[in-house]
Tab-separated table of C-alpha atoms in Angstrom:
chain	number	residue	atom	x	y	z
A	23	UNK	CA	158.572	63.628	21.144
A	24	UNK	CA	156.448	65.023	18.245
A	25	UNK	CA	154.735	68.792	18.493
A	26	UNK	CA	151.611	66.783	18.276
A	27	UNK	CA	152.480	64.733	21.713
A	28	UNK	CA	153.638	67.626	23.266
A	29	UNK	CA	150.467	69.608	23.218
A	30	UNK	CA	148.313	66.266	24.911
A	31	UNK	CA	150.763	66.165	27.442
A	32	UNK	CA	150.417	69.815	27.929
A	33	UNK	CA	146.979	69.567	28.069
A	34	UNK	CA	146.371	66.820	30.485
A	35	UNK	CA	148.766	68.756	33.159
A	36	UNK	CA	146.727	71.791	33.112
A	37	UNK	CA	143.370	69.430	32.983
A	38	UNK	CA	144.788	67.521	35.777
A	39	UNK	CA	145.836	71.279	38.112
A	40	UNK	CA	142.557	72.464	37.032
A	41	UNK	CA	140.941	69.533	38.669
A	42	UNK	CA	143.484	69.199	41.616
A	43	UNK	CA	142.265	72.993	42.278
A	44	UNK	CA	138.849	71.976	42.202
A	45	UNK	CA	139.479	69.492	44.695
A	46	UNK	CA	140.688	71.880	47.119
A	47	UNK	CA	138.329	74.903	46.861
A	48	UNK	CA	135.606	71.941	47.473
A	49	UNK	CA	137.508	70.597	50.627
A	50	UNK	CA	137.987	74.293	51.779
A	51	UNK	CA	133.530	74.769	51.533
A	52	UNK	CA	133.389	71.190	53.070
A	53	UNK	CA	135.883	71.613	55.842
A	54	UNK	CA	134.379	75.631	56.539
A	55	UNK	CA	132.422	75.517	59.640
A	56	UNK	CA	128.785	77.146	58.918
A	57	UNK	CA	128.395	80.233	60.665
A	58	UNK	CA	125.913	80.881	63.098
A	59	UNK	CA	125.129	84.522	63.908
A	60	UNK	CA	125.165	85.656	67.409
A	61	UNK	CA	121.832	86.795	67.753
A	62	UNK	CA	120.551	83.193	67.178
A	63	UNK	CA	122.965	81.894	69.576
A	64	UNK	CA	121.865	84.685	72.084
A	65	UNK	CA	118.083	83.726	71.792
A	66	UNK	CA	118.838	79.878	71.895
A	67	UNK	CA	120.918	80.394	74.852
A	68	UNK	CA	118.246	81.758	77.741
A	69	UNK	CA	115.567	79.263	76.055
A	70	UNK	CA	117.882	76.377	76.930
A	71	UNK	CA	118.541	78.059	80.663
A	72	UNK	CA	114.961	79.276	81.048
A	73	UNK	CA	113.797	75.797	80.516
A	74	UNK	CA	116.519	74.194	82.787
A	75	UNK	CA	115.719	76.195	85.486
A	76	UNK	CA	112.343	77.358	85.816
A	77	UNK	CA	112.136	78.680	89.198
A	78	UNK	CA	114.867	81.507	88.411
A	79	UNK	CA	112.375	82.490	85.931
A	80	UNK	CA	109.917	82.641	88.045
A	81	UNK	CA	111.636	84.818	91.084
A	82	UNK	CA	113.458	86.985	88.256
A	83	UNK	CA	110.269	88.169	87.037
A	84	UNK	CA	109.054	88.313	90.692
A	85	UNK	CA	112.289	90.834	91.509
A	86	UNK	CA	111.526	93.076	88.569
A	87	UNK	CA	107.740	93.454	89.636
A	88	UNK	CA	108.646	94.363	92.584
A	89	UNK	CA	111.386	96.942	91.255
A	90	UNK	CA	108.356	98.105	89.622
A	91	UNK	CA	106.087	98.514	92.144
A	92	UNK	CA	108.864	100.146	94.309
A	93	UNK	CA	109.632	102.703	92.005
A	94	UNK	CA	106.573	103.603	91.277
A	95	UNK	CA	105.391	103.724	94.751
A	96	UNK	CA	108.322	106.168	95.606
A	97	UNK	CA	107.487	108.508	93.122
A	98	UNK	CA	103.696	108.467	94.436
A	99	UNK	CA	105.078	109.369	97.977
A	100	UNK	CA	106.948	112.080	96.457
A	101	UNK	CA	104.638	113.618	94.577
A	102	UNK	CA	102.122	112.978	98.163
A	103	UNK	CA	104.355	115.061	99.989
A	104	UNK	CA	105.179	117.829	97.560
A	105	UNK	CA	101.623	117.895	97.563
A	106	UNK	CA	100.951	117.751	101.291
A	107	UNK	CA	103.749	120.747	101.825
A	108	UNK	CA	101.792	122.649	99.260
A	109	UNK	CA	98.403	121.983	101.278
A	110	UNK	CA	99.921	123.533	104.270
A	111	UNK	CA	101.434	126.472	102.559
A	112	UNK	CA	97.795	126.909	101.099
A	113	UNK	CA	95.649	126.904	104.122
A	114	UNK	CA	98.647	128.858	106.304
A	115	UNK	CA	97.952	131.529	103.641
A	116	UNK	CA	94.666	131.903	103.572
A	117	UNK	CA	94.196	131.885	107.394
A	118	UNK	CA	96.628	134.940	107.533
A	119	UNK	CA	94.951	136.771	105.012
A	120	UNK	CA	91.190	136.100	107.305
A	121	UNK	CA	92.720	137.260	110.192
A	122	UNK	CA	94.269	140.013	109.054
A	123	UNK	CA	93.122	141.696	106.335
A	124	UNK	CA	89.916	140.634	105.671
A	125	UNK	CA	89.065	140.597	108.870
A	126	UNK	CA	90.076	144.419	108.971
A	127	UNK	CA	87.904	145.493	105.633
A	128	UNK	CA	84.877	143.660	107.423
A	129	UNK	CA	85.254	145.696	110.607
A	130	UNK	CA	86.297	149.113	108.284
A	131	UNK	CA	83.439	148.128	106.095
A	132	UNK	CA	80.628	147.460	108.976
A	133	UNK	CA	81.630	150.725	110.730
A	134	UNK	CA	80.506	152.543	107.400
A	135	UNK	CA	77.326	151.326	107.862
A	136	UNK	CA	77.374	148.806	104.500
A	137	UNK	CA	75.421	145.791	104.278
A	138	UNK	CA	74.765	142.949	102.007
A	139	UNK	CA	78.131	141.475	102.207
A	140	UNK	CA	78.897	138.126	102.077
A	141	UNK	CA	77.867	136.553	105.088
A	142	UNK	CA	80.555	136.052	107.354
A	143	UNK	CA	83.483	133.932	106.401
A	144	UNK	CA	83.206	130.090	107.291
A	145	UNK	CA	86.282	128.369	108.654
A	146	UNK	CA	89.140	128.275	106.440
A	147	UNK	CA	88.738	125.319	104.671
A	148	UNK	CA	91.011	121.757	105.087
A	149	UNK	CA	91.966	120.310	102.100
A	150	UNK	CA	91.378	117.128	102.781
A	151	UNK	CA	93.648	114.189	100.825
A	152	UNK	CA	93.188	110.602	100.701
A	153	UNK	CA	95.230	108.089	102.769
A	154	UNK	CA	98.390	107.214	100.989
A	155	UNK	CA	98.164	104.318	98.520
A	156	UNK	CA	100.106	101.193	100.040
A	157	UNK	CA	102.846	99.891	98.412
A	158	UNK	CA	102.008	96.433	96.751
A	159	UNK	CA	102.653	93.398	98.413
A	160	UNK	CA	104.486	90.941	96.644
A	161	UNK	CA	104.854	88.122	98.549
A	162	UNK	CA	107.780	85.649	98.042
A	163	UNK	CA	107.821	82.161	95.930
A	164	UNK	CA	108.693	78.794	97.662
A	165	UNK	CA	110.189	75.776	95.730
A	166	UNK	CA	108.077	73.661	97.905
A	167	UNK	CA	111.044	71.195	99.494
A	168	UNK	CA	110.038	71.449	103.123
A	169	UNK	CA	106.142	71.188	102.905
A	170	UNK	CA	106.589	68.283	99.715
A	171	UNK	CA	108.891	66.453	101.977
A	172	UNK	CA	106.604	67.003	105.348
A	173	UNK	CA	103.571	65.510	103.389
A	174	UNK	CA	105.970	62.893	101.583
A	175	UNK	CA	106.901	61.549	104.773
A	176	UNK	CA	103.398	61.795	106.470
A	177	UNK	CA	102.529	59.551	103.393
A	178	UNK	CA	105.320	57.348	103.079
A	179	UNK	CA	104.414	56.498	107.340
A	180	UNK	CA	100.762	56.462	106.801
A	181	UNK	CA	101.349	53.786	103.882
A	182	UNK	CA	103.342	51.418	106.185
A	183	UNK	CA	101.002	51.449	108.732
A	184	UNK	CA	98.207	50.850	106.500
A	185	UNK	CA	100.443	47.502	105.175
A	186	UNK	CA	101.194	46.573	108.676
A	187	UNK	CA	98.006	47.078	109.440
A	188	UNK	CA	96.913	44.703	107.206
A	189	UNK	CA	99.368	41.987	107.291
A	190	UNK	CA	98.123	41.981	111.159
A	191	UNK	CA	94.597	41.648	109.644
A	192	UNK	CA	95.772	38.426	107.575
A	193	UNK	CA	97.669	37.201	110.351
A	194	UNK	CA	94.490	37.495	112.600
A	195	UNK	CA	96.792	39.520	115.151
A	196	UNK	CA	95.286	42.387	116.915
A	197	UNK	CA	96.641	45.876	115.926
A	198	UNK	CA	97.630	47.494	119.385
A	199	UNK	CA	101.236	48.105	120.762
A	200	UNK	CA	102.076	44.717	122.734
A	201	UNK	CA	101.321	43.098	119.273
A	202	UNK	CA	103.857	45.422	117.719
A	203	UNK	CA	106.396	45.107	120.221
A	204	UNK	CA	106.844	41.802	119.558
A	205	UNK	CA	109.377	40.537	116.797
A	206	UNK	CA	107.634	37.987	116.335
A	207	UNK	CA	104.084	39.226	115.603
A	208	UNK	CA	106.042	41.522	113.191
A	209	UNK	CA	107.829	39.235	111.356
A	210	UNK	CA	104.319	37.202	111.369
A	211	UNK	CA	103.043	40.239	109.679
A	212	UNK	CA	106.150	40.734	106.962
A	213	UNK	CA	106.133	37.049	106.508
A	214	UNK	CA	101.975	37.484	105.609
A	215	UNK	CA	102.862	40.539	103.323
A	216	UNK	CA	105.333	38.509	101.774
A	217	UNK	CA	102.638	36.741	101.053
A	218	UNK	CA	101.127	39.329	98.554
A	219	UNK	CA	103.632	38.735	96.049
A	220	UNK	CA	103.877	35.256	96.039
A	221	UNK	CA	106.970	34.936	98.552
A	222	UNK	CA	106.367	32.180	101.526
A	223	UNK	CA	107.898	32.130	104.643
A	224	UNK	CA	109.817	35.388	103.906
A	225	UNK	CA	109.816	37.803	106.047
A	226	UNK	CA	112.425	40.382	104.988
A	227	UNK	CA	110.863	40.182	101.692
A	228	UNK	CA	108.039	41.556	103.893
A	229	UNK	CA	109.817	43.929	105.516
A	230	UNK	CA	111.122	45.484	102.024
A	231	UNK	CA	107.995	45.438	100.678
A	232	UNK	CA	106.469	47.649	103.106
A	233	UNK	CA	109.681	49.662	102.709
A	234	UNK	CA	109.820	50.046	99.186
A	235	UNK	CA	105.880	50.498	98.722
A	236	UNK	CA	106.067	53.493	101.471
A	237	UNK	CA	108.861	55.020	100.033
A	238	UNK	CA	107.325	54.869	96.439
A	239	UNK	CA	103.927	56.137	97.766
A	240	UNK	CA	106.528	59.219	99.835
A	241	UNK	CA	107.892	59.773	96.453
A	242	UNK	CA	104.932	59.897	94.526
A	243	UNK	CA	103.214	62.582	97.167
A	244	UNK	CA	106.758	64.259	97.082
A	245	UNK	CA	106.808	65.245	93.573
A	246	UNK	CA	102.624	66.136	93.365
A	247	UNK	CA	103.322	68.014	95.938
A	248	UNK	CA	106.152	70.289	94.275
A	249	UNK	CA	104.373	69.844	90.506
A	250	UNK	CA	101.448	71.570	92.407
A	251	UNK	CA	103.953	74.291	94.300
A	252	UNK	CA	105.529	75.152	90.634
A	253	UNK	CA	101.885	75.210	89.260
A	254	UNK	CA	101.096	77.634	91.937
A	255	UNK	CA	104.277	79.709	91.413
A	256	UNK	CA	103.184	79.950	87.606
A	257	UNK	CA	99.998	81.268	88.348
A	258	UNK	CA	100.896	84.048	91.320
A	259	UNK	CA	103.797	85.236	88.585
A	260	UNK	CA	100.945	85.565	86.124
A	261	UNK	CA	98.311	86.939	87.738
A	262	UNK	CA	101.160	89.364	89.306
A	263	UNK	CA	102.039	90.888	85.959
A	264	UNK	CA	98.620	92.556	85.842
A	265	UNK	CA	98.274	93.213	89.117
A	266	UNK	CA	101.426	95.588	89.017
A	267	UNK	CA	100.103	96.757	85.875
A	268	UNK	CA	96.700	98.122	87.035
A	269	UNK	CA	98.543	99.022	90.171
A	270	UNK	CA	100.716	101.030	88.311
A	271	UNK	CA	98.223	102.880	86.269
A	272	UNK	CA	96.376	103.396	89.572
A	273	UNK	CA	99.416	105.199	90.764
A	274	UNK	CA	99.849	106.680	87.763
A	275	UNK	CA	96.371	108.277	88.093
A	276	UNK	CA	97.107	109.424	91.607
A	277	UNK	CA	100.052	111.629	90.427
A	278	UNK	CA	98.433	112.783	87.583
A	279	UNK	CA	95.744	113.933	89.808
A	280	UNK	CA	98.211	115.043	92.227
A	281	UNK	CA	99.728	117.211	90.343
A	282	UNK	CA	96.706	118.881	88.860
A	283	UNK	CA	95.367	119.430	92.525
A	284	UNK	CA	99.168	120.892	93.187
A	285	UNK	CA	99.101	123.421	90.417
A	286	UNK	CA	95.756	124.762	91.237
A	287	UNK	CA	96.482	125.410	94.638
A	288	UNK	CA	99.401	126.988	93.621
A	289	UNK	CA	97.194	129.617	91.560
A	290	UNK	CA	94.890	129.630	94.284
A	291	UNK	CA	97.181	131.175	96.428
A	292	UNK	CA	98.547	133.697	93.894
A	293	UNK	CA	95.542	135.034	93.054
A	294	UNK	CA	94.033	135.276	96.774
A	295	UNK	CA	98.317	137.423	97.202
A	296	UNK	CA	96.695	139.653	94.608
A	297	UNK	CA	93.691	140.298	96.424
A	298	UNK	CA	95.206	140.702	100.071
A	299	UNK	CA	97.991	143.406	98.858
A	300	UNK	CA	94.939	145.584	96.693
A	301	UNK	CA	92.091	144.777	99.522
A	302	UNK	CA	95.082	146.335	102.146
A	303	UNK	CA	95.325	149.435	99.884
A	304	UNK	CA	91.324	149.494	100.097
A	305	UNK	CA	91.729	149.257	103.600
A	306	UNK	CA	93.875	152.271	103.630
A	307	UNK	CA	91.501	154.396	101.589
A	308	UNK	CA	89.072	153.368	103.998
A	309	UNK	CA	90.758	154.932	107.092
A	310	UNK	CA	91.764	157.691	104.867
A	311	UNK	CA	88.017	158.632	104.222
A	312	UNK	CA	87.160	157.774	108.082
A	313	UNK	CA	89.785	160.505	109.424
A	314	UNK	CA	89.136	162.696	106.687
A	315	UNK	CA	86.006	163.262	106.029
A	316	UNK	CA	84.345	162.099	109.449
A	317	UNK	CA	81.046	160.440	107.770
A	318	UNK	CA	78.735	160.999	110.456
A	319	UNK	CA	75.733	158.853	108.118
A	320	UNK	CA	78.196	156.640	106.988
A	321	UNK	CA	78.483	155.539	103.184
A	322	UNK	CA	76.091	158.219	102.428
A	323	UNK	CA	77.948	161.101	103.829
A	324	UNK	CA	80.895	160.342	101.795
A	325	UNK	CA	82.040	161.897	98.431
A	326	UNK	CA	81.317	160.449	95.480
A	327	UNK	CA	84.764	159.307	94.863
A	328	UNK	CA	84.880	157.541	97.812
A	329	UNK	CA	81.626	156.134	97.737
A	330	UNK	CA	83.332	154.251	94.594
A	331	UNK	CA	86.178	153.118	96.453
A	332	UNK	CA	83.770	151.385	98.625
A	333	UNK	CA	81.738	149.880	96.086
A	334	UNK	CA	85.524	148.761	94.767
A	335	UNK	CA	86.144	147.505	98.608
A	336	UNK	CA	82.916	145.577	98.497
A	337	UNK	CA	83.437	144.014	95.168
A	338	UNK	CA	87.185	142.735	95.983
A	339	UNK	CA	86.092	141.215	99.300
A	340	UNK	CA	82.967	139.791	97.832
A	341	UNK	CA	84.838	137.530	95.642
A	342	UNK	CA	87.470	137.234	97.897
A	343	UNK	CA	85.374	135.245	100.265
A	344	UNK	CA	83.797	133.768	97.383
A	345	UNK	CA	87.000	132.090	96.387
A	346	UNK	CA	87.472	131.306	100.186
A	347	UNK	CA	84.309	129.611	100.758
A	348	UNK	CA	84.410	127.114	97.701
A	349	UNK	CA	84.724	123.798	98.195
A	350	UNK	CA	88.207	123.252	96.224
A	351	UNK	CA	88.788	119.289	96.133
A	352	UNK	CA	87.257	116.055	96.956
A	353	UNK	CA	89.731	113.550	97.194
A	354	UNK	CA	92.362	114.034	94.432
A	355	UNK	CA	89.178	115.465	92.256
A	356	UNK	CA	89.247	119.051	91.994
A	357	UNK	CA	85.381	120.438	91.993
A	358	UNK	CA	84.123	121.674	88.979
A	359	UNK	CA	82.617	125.261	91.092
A	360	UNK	CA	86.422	125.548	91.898
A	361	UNK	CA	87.530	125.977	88.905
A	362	UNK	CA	84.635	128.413	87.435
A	363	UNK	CA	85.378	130.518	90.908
A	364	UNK	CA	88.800	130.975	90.437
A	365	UNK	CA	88.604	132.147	86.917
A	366	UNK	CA	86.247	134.534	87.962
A	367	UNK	CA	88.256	136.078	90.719
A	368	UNK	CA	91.339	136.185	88.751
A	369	UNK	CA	89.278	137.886	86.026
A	370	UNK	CA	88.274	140.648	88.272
A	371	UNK	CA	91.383	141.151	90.513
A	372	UNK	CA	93.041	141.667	87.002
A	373	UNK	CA	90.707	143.868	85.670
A	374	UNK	CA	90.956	146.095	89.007
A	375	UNK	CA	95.051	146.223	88.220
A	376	UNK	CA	94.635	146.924	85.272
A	377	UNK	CA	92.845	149.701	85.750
A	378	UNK	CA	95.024	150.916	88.325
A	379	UNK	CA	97.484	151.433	85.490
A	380	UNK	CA	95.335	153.416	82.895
């Protein structure tokens, strides 16, 4: 074999691997299965379910509305009762501090012979909360089987006697029981509904007919029946959604306002602490300057320091009973004059400390 020979034949085996190689990388992409991520198969996957079964759908979403509702309904309650513990804390408080010791600089206070103070104190205020929100009711969702099949079969009965009914009509038989309880007269009647679709002198024909047209007209109310159910379903689920929504944010309101009303109770009653511990040390100085100095003409027979201490007396219970007489909710709504009062006795009762460290 010439050099010249050789190098074809060398050249066709490497054109003939190179295509042979070919061949099999195109096989390998032919034969490789295309890949399908598994997020796509994870969203085709409930479609296909949710589809299939549409009432699971439907009571799902009507067990996580009420999960909803339930949980947010127990952390209303809670916050309620924190809320309700503070209330009594608040007005058990306060009535102490009447009884004892403003009801003391009153008496101290009258016995000096002052006037203009605030006029009396009224009865210790209730705060008064609204009635517990309800919890939500979500009632449950029916496939419909029992009431489709009760009017189904009220249907399917109704339809035969309306055929036997007439059949007795074209058979000029009287509709009552004794015709009925004759074979005779019924298959009279079948053999007359027979009629209707061209079959003579057949009376089971009849007889399935009636069968087969009530059972049809069953059917038909049947499935209405549960089409309208699963309409209904749809619709409750729906309008559901929203209704746990606002009833949420309702709640959600509720506790906000809750809280609020919690917090400024809670500085209600440390600021009326600060006034009954300084208003007791005023009521010291008062018996002090009563045992002391013996002021026959009252105020005016005191010293000058005292005199002050008095004035100091008066001003302290003054806005004491202020604070005590404001109206400090309605509802979950704290009142506006609350608010302005309290900052004004906590800016005094801090001022007189204040001073009592100068």
């Amino acid at each position: 074999m010439s050099s010249e020979e050789k190098r074809v034949e060398e050249g066709l085996d490497s054109a003939t691997k190179e295509i042979n190689s070919n061949e099999l990388e195109s096989v390998e992409i032919i034969n490789k299965e295309p890949e399908i991520e598994e997020d796509e198969k994870s969203q085709a996957l409930p479609k296909v379910k949710e589809s299939s079964n549409l009432h699971s759908s439907l009571v799902d979403k009507l067990t996580q509305a009420k999960i909803a509702a339930g949980m947010k309904h127990e952390e209303y309650l809670q916050v309620h009762k924190e809320l309700e513990e503070t209330t009594v804390n608040f007005m058990r408080l306060e009535n102490n501090i009447v009884k004892t010791t403003v009801d003391t600089s009153l008496t101290l206070l009258e016995e000096l012979g002052v006037q203009n103070l605030e006029n009396g104190l009224k009865e210790a205020k209730e705060i008064v909360q609204e009635n517990k929100a309800e919890l939500l009711q979500i009632k449950s969702i029916s496939k419909g089987n029992i009431k489709a099949f009760f009017f189904g079969a009220i249907g399917a009965v109704a339809t035969a006697i309306g055929l036997t009914a007439f059949g007795a009509k074209l058979a000029a038989l009287p509709l009552n029981s004794a015709t009925l309880l004759q074979s005779s007269n019924l298959e009279t009647i079948a053999t007359k509904v027979a009629d209707l679709i061209k079959i003579k002198d057949t009376p089971i024909a009849g007889y399935l007919l009636v069968g087969a047209v009530s059972f049809l007209v069953g059917l038909l109310i049947y499935n209405l029946v549960k089409f309208l159910q699963k309409k209904k379903n749809i619709r409750y689920v729906n309008n559901l959604e929203s209704d746990v929504q606002t009833y949420e944010e309702q709640l959600n309101e509720k506790v906000e306002k809750s809280h609020e009303l919690n917090e400024h109770l809670d500085h209600i009653k440390l600021v009326m602490q600060k006034y009954d511990i300084i208003l007791q040390e005023q009521n010291a100085k008062l018996r002090r300057m009563q045992f002391i100095e013996q002021p026959v003409e009252g105020v005016n027979s005191l010293q000058r320091a005292s005199q002050i201490e008095v004035e100091k007396t008066v001003l302290i219970l003054d806005e004491l009973l202020k604070l005590m007489n404001t109206e400090v909710n309605d509802n979950l709504d704290i009142t506006q004059e609350s608010k302005e009062q309290l900052h004004s006795a906590n800016s005094i009762i801090n001022e007189v400390i204040k001073k009592l460290y100068i």
